[in-house]
Amino acid sequence: MAKHAADIGKDARDLIANDFPIDGSIKFTAQSKTPDNVSTKAVINRALKKEKSTIREVISASVEPKFEWKDKNVELSTKFTSSNDLSGTLLLKNLSFLPKYELSVTGTQSEREGTSVEFIGSLLHSKIGTKGSFLYPVSSVGKKPIKGSAELTGYYKNWFTGLRVVLNTDNLTAPKVEGLVSFNNNPIEVSGGVTHDLKEETTSAQLSFYHKYRSDVKYAAEFNVDVASTKTSANLAGEYKLDDSTTLKAKWVLKPTDLSEQPQFRLVGSVKQQISPVLTSTIGVDLNVTTFFGESTGDAHSFGLDIKFQ
């Protein structure tokens, strides 16, 4: 079965990015669902935001009710935030004449961005997939362009390919173009891609590797380079499921740097514990490895905590 472009290389990205609470974040999430398929998600988050030479504490909250009509393949989800942002999405999926088709309409109102409407349609077939989006700013804070994107993906044996183009009315003749390719021979996936932004005149390349070695062990690597500036970044992550309730994760990070800069290495780890059937906690730590060798470059060590009730 074909994939959408966002799903090519997703296993590696998720392993590297997810379940690493750091930067002083403390996050509480509560989720519930009724027998009538009405679910609610509430989040309270405390984070530290770095702004030039200062650090400020930001506390935010959000509530996300969601209504599902499974017999009609219809979902309605909404989101309310403490920063007065409102959004609602109507999703139609798996229509009888197009079993792998999805169409969504999202309306968003934000004090910072204004009001916008976005339409997204996608279709998956055994060999090809396609997806398109159109974002229209109904009213905006400042001048906001109309944005659109289109993608086409393909599948042949164990190979996945994708081409995605992003446009906006600021410069229709200078789109952002992304090409993707992936070889998936379960449990191994190797993915690569090249992104060229004609407006910014920048080109970047990405390469990732994912391997589910055993049911309790998996690891991934990711490498990114900006062709023009030679600025590079790299991640190497691993996950080990110690037992039915405990998962250990770690990753080594090379922060984006070019050849003329001092490399910044970081070591990030986390412990995820299923305390009870409804309670999960994740503790994360981010260590600046360069400070262990007498260097003072880069951000200080940080920690984080993520607690989920569901």
CSV table of C-alpha atoms in Angstrom, one decimal:
chain,number,residue,atom,x,y,z
A,1,MET,CA,0.0,0.0,0.0
A,2,ALA,CA,1.3,3.5,-0.9
A,3,LYS,CA,2.0,6.1,1.8
A,4,HIS,CA,1.5,9.8,2.0
A,5,ALA,CA,4.7,11.9,1.9
A,6,ALA,CA,4.5,12.7,5.7
A,7,ASP,CA,4.6,8.9,6.4
A,8,ILE,CA,7.8,8.2,4.5
A,9,GLY,CA,10.6,7.9,7.1
A,10,LYS,CA,8.1,8.5,9.9
A,11,ASP,CA,9.2,5.6,12.1
A,12,ALA,CA,12.7,7.0,12.4
A,13,ARG,CA,11.5,10.6,13.0
A,14,ASP,CA,9.0,9.4,15.7
A,15,LEU,CA,11.6,7.4,17.5
A,16,ILE,CA,14.1,10.3,17.5
A,17,ALA,CA,11.6,13.0,18.5
A,18,ASN,CA,8.9,11.5,20.7
A,19,ASP,CA,8.9,10.9,24.5
A,20,PHE,CA,11.9,13.2,25.3
A,21,PRO,CA,10.5,15.8,27.7
A,22,ILE,CA,13.3,18.4,28.2
A,23,ASP,CA,13.9,22.2,28.4
A,24,GLY,CA,12.2,22.5,31.8
A,25,SER,CA,8.8,21.4,30.5
A,26,ILE,CA,6.2,20.0,32.9
A,27,LYS,CA,3.2,18.6,31.0
A,28,PHE,CA,-0.1,17.1,32.4
A,29,THR,CA,-2.4,15.4,29.9
A,30,ALA,CA,-5.8,13.9,30.7
A,31,GLN,CA,-7.9,11.9,28.2
A,32,SER,CA,-11.3,10.3,28.5
A,33,LYS,CA,-13.8,8.6,26.1
A,34,THR,CA,-17.4,7.8,26.5
A,35,PRO,CA,-19.2,4.7,25.1
A,36,ASP,CA,-20.9,7.1,22.6
A,37,ASN,CA,-17.5,7.9,21.0
A,38,VAL,CA,-17.2,11.3,22.6
A,39,SER,CA,-13.6,12.0,23.8
A,40,THR,CA,-12.0,14.9,25.6
A,41,LYS,CA,-8.3,15.7,25.9
A,42,ALA,CA,-7.1,18.4,28.4
A,43,VAL,CA,-3.5,19.6,28.5
A,44,ILE,CA,-1.6,21.9,30.9
A,45,ASN,CA,2.0,22.7,30.0
A,46,ARG,CA,4.7,24.7,31.6
A,47,ALA,CA,7.7,25.4,29.4
A,48,LEU,CA,10.8,27.7,29.4
A,49,LYS,CA,11.1,29.8,26.3
A,50,LYS,CA,14.5,31.2,25.3
A,51,GLU,CA,14.5,34.7,23.8
A,52,LYS,CA,17.9,36.0,23.0
A,53,SER,CA,19.7,36.4,26.4
A,54,THR,CA,16.6,35.8,28.5
A,55,ILE,CA,14.5,32.9,29.6
A,56,ARG,CA,10.8,33.2,30.5
A,57,GLU,CA,8.3,30.8,31.9
A,58,VAL,CA,5.2,30.1,29.8
A,59,ILE,CA,2.1,28.3,31.1
A,60,SER,CA,-0.5,27.2,28.6
A,61,ALA,CA,-3.6,25.0,28.6
A,62,SER,CA,-5.9,23.5,26.0
A,63,VAL,CA,-9.1,21.4,25.8
A,64,GLU,CA,-9.9,19.3,22.8
A,65,PRO,CA,-13.4,17.7,22.5
A,66,LYS,CA,-13.9,15.2,19.7
A,67,PHE,CA,-17.1,13.6,18.4
A,68,GLU,CA,-17.1,10.5,16.2
A,69,TRP,CA,-19.9,9.0,14.2
A,70,LYS,CA,-18.3,5.7,13.1
A,71,ASP,CA,-21.3,4.4,11.2
A,72,LYS,CA,-21.1,7.4,8.9
A,73,ASN,CA,-17.2,7.8,9.0
A,74,VAL,CA,-17.5,11.4,10.2
A,75,GLU,CA,-15.4,13.1,12.9
A,76,LEU,CA,-15.8,16.6,14.4
A,77,SER,CA,-12.9,17.8,16.6
A,78,THR,CA,-12.4,21.2,18.3
A,79,LYS,CA,-9.7,22.8,20.3
A,80,PHE,CA,-9.7,25.7,22.7
A,81,THR,CA,-6.5,27.2,24.2
A,82,SER,CA,-5.6,29.6,27.0
A,83,SER,CA,-4.1,32.0,24.4
A,84,ASN,CA,-7.6,32.5,22.9
A,85,ASP,CA,-7.0,30.2,19.9
A,86,LEU,CA,-10.0,28.3,18.6
A,87,SER,CA,-10.2,25.7,15.9
A,88,GLY,CA,-12.6,23.1,14.6
A,89,THR,CA,-12.2,20.3,12.0
A,90,LEU,CA,-14.8,18.3,10.2
A,91,LEU,CA,-13.3,15.0,8.7
A,92,LEU,CA,-15.0,12.7,6.2
A,93,LYS,CA,-13.2,9.5,5.6
A,94,ASN,CA,-13.5,6.1,3.9
A,95,LEU,CA,-16.4,7.0,1.6
A,96,SER,CA,-18.1,4.0,0.0
A,97,PHE,CA,-17.0,4.9,-3.5
A,98,LEU,CA,-13.4,5.9,-2.4
A,99,PRO,CA,-12.5,3.6,0.5
A,100,LYS,CA,-9.1,5.3,1.2
A,101,TYR,CA,-10.3,8.9,0.8
A,102,GLU,CA,-10.3,11.6,3.4
A,103,LEU,CA,-11.6,15.2,3.2
A,104,SER,CA,-11.2,17.7,6.0
A,105,VAL,CA,-12.2,21.3,6.6
A,106,THR,CA,-10.6,23.2,9.4
A,107,GLY,CA,-11.5,26.7,10.7
A,108,THR,CA,-9.0,28.5,12.9
A,109,GLN,CA,-9.3,31.8,14.9
A,110,SER,CA,-6.2,33.2,16.5
A,111,GLU,CA,-5.4,36.6,18.0
A,112,ARG,CA,-1.9,36.3,16.6
A,113,GLU,CA,-2.7,35.0,13.1
A,114,GLY,CA,-6.4,36.0,12.5
A,115,THR,CA,-9.0,33.7,11.0
A,116,SER,CA,-8.4,31.1,8.3
A,117,VAL,CA,-10.0,28.1,6.6
A,118,GLU,CA,-8.0,25.1,5.3
A,119,PHE,CA,-9.2,22.3,3.0
A,120,ILE,CA,-7.3,19.0,2.8
A,121,GLY,CA,-8.1,16.0,0.6
A,122,SER,CA,-6.2,12.8,0.3
A,123,LEU,CA,-6.5,9.5,-1.5
A,124,LEU,CA,-4.5,6.2,-1.1
A,125,HIS,CA,-4.4,3.3,-3.6
A,126,SER,CA,-2.4,0.2,-3.5
A,127,LYS,CA,0.3,1.7,-5.8
A,128,ILE,CA,-0.2,5.5,-5.7
A,129,GLY,CA,-1.3,8.2,-3.2
A,130,THR,CA,-2.2,11.9,-3.6
A,131,LYS,CA,-2.9,14.7,-1.2
A,132,GLY,CA,-3.6,18.4,-1.6
A,133,SER,CA,-4.3,21.3,0.7
A,134,PHE,CA,-5.6,24.9,0.4
A,135,LEU,CA,-5.3,27.5,3.2
A,136,TYR,CA,-7.2,30.7,2.8
A,137,PRO,CA,-6.8,33.6,5.4
A,138,VAL,CA,-10.3,35.0,5.8
A,139,SER,CA,-8.9,37.8,8.0
A,140,SER,CA,-5.3,38.1,9.2
A,141,VAL,CA,-3.0,40.1,11.4
A,142,GLY,CA,-0.8,41.6,8.8
A,143,LYS,CA,-0.7,40.4,5.2
A,144,LYS,CA,-0.9,36.6,5.0
A,145,PRO,CA,-0.6,34.7,1.7
A,146,ILE,CA,-2.9,32.1,0.4
A,147,LYS,CA,-1.1,28.7,0.6
A,148,GLY,CA,-1.5,25.5,-1.2
A,149,SER,CA,0.3,22.2,-1.5
A,150,ALA,CA,0.1,19.1,-3.7
A,151,GLU,CA,1.8,15.7,-3.5
A,152,LEU,CA,2.0,12.5,-5.4
A,153,THR,CA,3.5,9.3,-3.9
A,154,GLY,CA,4.1,5.8,-5.3
A,155,TYR,CA,4.8,2.3,-4.2
A,156,TYR,CA,6.5,-0.6,-6.0
A,157,LYS,CA,7.5,-3.7,-4.2
A,158,ASN,CA,9.5,-2.4,-1.2
A,159,TRP,CA,10.1,1.1,-2.6
A,160,PHE,CA,8.2,4.3,-1.7
A,161,THR,CA,8.6,7.5,-3.6
A,162,GLY,CA,7.1,11.0,-3.2
A,163,LEU,CA,7.1,14.4,-4.7
A,164,ARG,CA,5.6,17.4,-2.8
A,165,VAL,CA,5.2,21.0,-4.0
A,166,VAL,CA,4.2,23.9,-1.7
A,167,LEU,CA,3.1,27.3,-3.1
A,168,ASN,CA,1.8,30.6,-1.7
A,169,THR,CA,0.6,33.8,-3.4
A,170,ASP,CA,3.7,35.7,-2.3
A,171,ASN,CA,5.6,34.1,-5.1
A,172,LEU,CA,3.8,31.6,-7.3
A,173,THR,CA,6.9,31.1,-9.5
A,174,ALA,CA,9.1,30.0,-6.6
A,175,PRO,CA,7.6,27.0,-4.9
A,176,LYS,CA,9.2,24.7,-2.3
A,177,VAL,CA,9.8,21.3,-3.9
A,178,GLU,CA,10.6,18.1,-1.9
A,179,GLY,CA,11.5,14.7,-3.3
A,180,LEU,CA,11.5,11.6,-1.2
A,181,VAL,CA,12.5,8.0,-1.5
A,182,SER,CA,12.3,5.0,0.9
A,183,PHE,CA,13.2,1.4,0.9
A,184,ASN,CA,11.2,-0.6,3.5
A,185,ASN,CA,12.1,-4.3,4.0
A,186,ASN,CA,10.4,-4.8,7.4
A,187,PRO,CA,11.8,-4.4,10.0
A,188,ILE,CA,14.3,-2.1,8.3
A,189,GLU,CA,13.6,1.2,6.5
A,190,VAL,CA,16.1,3.5,4.8
A,191,SER,CA,14.7,6.9,3.7
A,192,GLY,CA,16.2,10.0,2.0
A,193,GLY,CA,15.0,13.3,0.6
A,194,VAL,CA,16.0,16.5,-1.0
A,195,THR,CA,14.2,19.8,-0.4
A,196,HIS,CA,14.7,22.9,-2.6
A,197,ASP,CA,13.2,26.3,-1.8
A,198,LEU,CA,13.2,28.4,-4.9
A,199,LYS,CA,12.2,31.5,-3.0
A,200,GLU,CA,14.8,31.3,-0.3
A,201,GLU,CA,17.3,29.7,-2.8
A,202,THR,CA,18.2,27.0,-0.3
A,203,THR,CA,18.7,23.2,-0.7
A,204,SER,CA,18.8,20.6,2.1
A,205,ALA,CA,19.2,16.8,2.1
A,206,GLN,CA,18.0,14.3,4.7
A,207,LEU,CA,18.9,10.6,5.3
A,208,SER,CA,17.4,8.3,7.9
A,209,PHE,CA,17.7,4.7,9.0
A,210,TYR,CA,15.2,2.7,11.2
A,211,HIS,CA,15.5,-0.9,12.5
A,212,LYS,CA,13.2,-2.7,14.8
A,213,TYR,CA,15.8,-5.2,15.9
A,214,ARG,CA,13.5,-7.1,18.3
A,215,SER,CA,10.1,-6.6,19.8
A,216,ASP,CA,11.7,-4.8,22.7
A,217,VAL,CA,14.6,-3.1,20.9
A,218,LYS,CA,14.6,-0.5,18.1
A,219,TYR,CA,17.0,2.2,16.9
A,220,ALA,CA,17.2,5.0,14.3
A,221,ALA,CA,19.6,7.5,12.9
A,222,GLU,CA,19.0,10.7,11.0
A,223,PHE,CA,21.4,13.1,9.2
A,224,ASN,CA,20.6,16.5,7.7
A,225,VAL,CA,22.7,18.9,5.7
A,226,ASP,CA,22.1,22.3,4.2
A,227,VAL,CA,24.0,22.2,0.9
A,228,ALA,CA,24.7,25.9,0.6
A,229,SER,CA,26.0,26.6,4.2
A,230,THR,CA,27.2,23.0,4.8
A,231,LYS,CA,25.4,23.3,8.2
A,232,THR,CA,24.8,19.7,9.5
A,233,SER,CA,22.9,18.0,12.2
A,234,ALA,CA,22.6,14.4,13.3
A,235,ASN,CA,20.7,12.2,15.7
A,236,LEU,CA,21.2,8.6,16.8
A,237,ALA,CA,18.4,7.2,19.0
A,238,GLY,CA,17.5,3.9,20.6
A,239,GLU,CA,14.7,2.4,22.6
A,240,TYR,CA,14.6,-0.6,24.9
A,241,LYS,CA,11.5,-2.0,26.5
A,242,LEU,CA,12.7,-3.2,29.9
A,243,ASP,CA,9.5,-4.8,30.9
A,244,ASP,CA,5.7,-4.5,30.3
A,245,SER,CA,5.6,-1.2,32.1
A,246,THR,CA,9.0,0.4,31.6
A,247,THR,CA,10.6,1.8,28.4
A,248,LEU,CA,14.1,3.4,28.3
A,249,LYS,CA,15.2,5.8,25.5
A,250,ALA,CA,18.4,7.6,24.7
A,251,LYS,CA,19.7,9.7,21.8
A,252,TRP,CA,23.0,11.4,20.8
A,253,VAL,CA,22.5,14.8,19.1
A,254,LEU,CA,24.8,16.9,17.0
A,255,LYS,CA,23.3,20.3,17.0
A,256,PRO,CA,23.1,22.2,13.6
A,257,THR,CA,26.6,23.5,13.0
A,258,ASP,CA,28.9,24.3,10.0
A,259,LEU,CA,32.5,23.4,9.5
A,260,SER,CA,33.8,26.7,11.0
A,261,GLU,CA,31.9,26.3,14.3
A,262,GLN,CA,32.6,24.3,17.5
A,263,PRO,CA,30.4,21.1,17.4
A,264,GLN,CA,27.7,21.0,20.0
A,265,PHE,CA,27.0,17.5,21.2
A,266,ARG,CA,24.1,16.6,23.5
A,267,LEU,CA,23.0,13.3,25.2
A,268,VAL,CA,19.3,13.0,25.9
A,269,GLY,CA,17.6,10.2,27.8
A,270,SER,CA,14.1,9.3,29.2
A,271,VAL,CA,12.4,6.7,31.3
A,272,LYS,CA,8.7,6.0,30.6
A,273,GLN,CA,6.8,4.2,33.3
A,274,GLN,CA,3.3,2.7,33.2
A,275,ILE,CA,2.5,3.4,36.8
A,276,SER,CA,-1.1,2.1,36.6
A,277,PRO,CA,-3.5,1.2,33.7
A,278,VAL,CA,-4.6,4.8,33.5
A,279,LEU,CA,-1.4,6.7,34.5
A,280,THR,CA,1.9,7.0,32.6
A,281,SER,CA,4.9,9.2,33.5
A,282,THR,CA,8.0,10.1,31.4
A,283,ILE,CA,11.1,11.8,32.9
A,284,GLY,CA,13.6,13.3,30.5
A,285,VAL,CA,17.1,14.7,30.8
A,286,ASP,CA,19.2,16.7,28.2
A,287,LEU,CA,22.9,17.0,28.9
A,288,ASN,CA,25.3,19.3,27.2
A,289,VAL,CA,28.2,16.9,26.6
A,290,THR,CA,30.7,19.7,25.6
A,291,THR,CA,30.7,21.0,29.2
A,292,PHE,CA,32.2,17.7,30.4
A,293,PHE,CA,35.4,18.7,28.5
A,294,GLY,CA,35.7,22.2,29.8
A,295,GLU,CA,33.8,23.9,27.0
A,296,SER,CA,31.0,26.5,27.7
A,297,THR,CA,29.3,26.5,24.3
A,298,GLY,CA,25.6,25.6,23.9
A,299,ASP,CA,22.6,25.6,26.2
A,300,ALA,CA,22.8,24.3,29.8
A,301,HIS,CA,21.5,20.9,30.9
A,302,SER,CA,17.7,20.6,31.2
A,303,PHE,CA,15.1,18.2,32.4
A,304,GLY,CA,11.4,17.6,31.8
A,305,LEU,CA,8.4,15.7,33.0
A,306,ASP,CA,5.3,14.4,31.1
A,307,ILE,CA,2.3,12.8,33.0
A,308,LYS,CA,-0.7,11.3,31.2
A,309,PHE,CA,-4.0,10.1,32.6
A,310,GLN,CA,-6.2,8.1,30.2
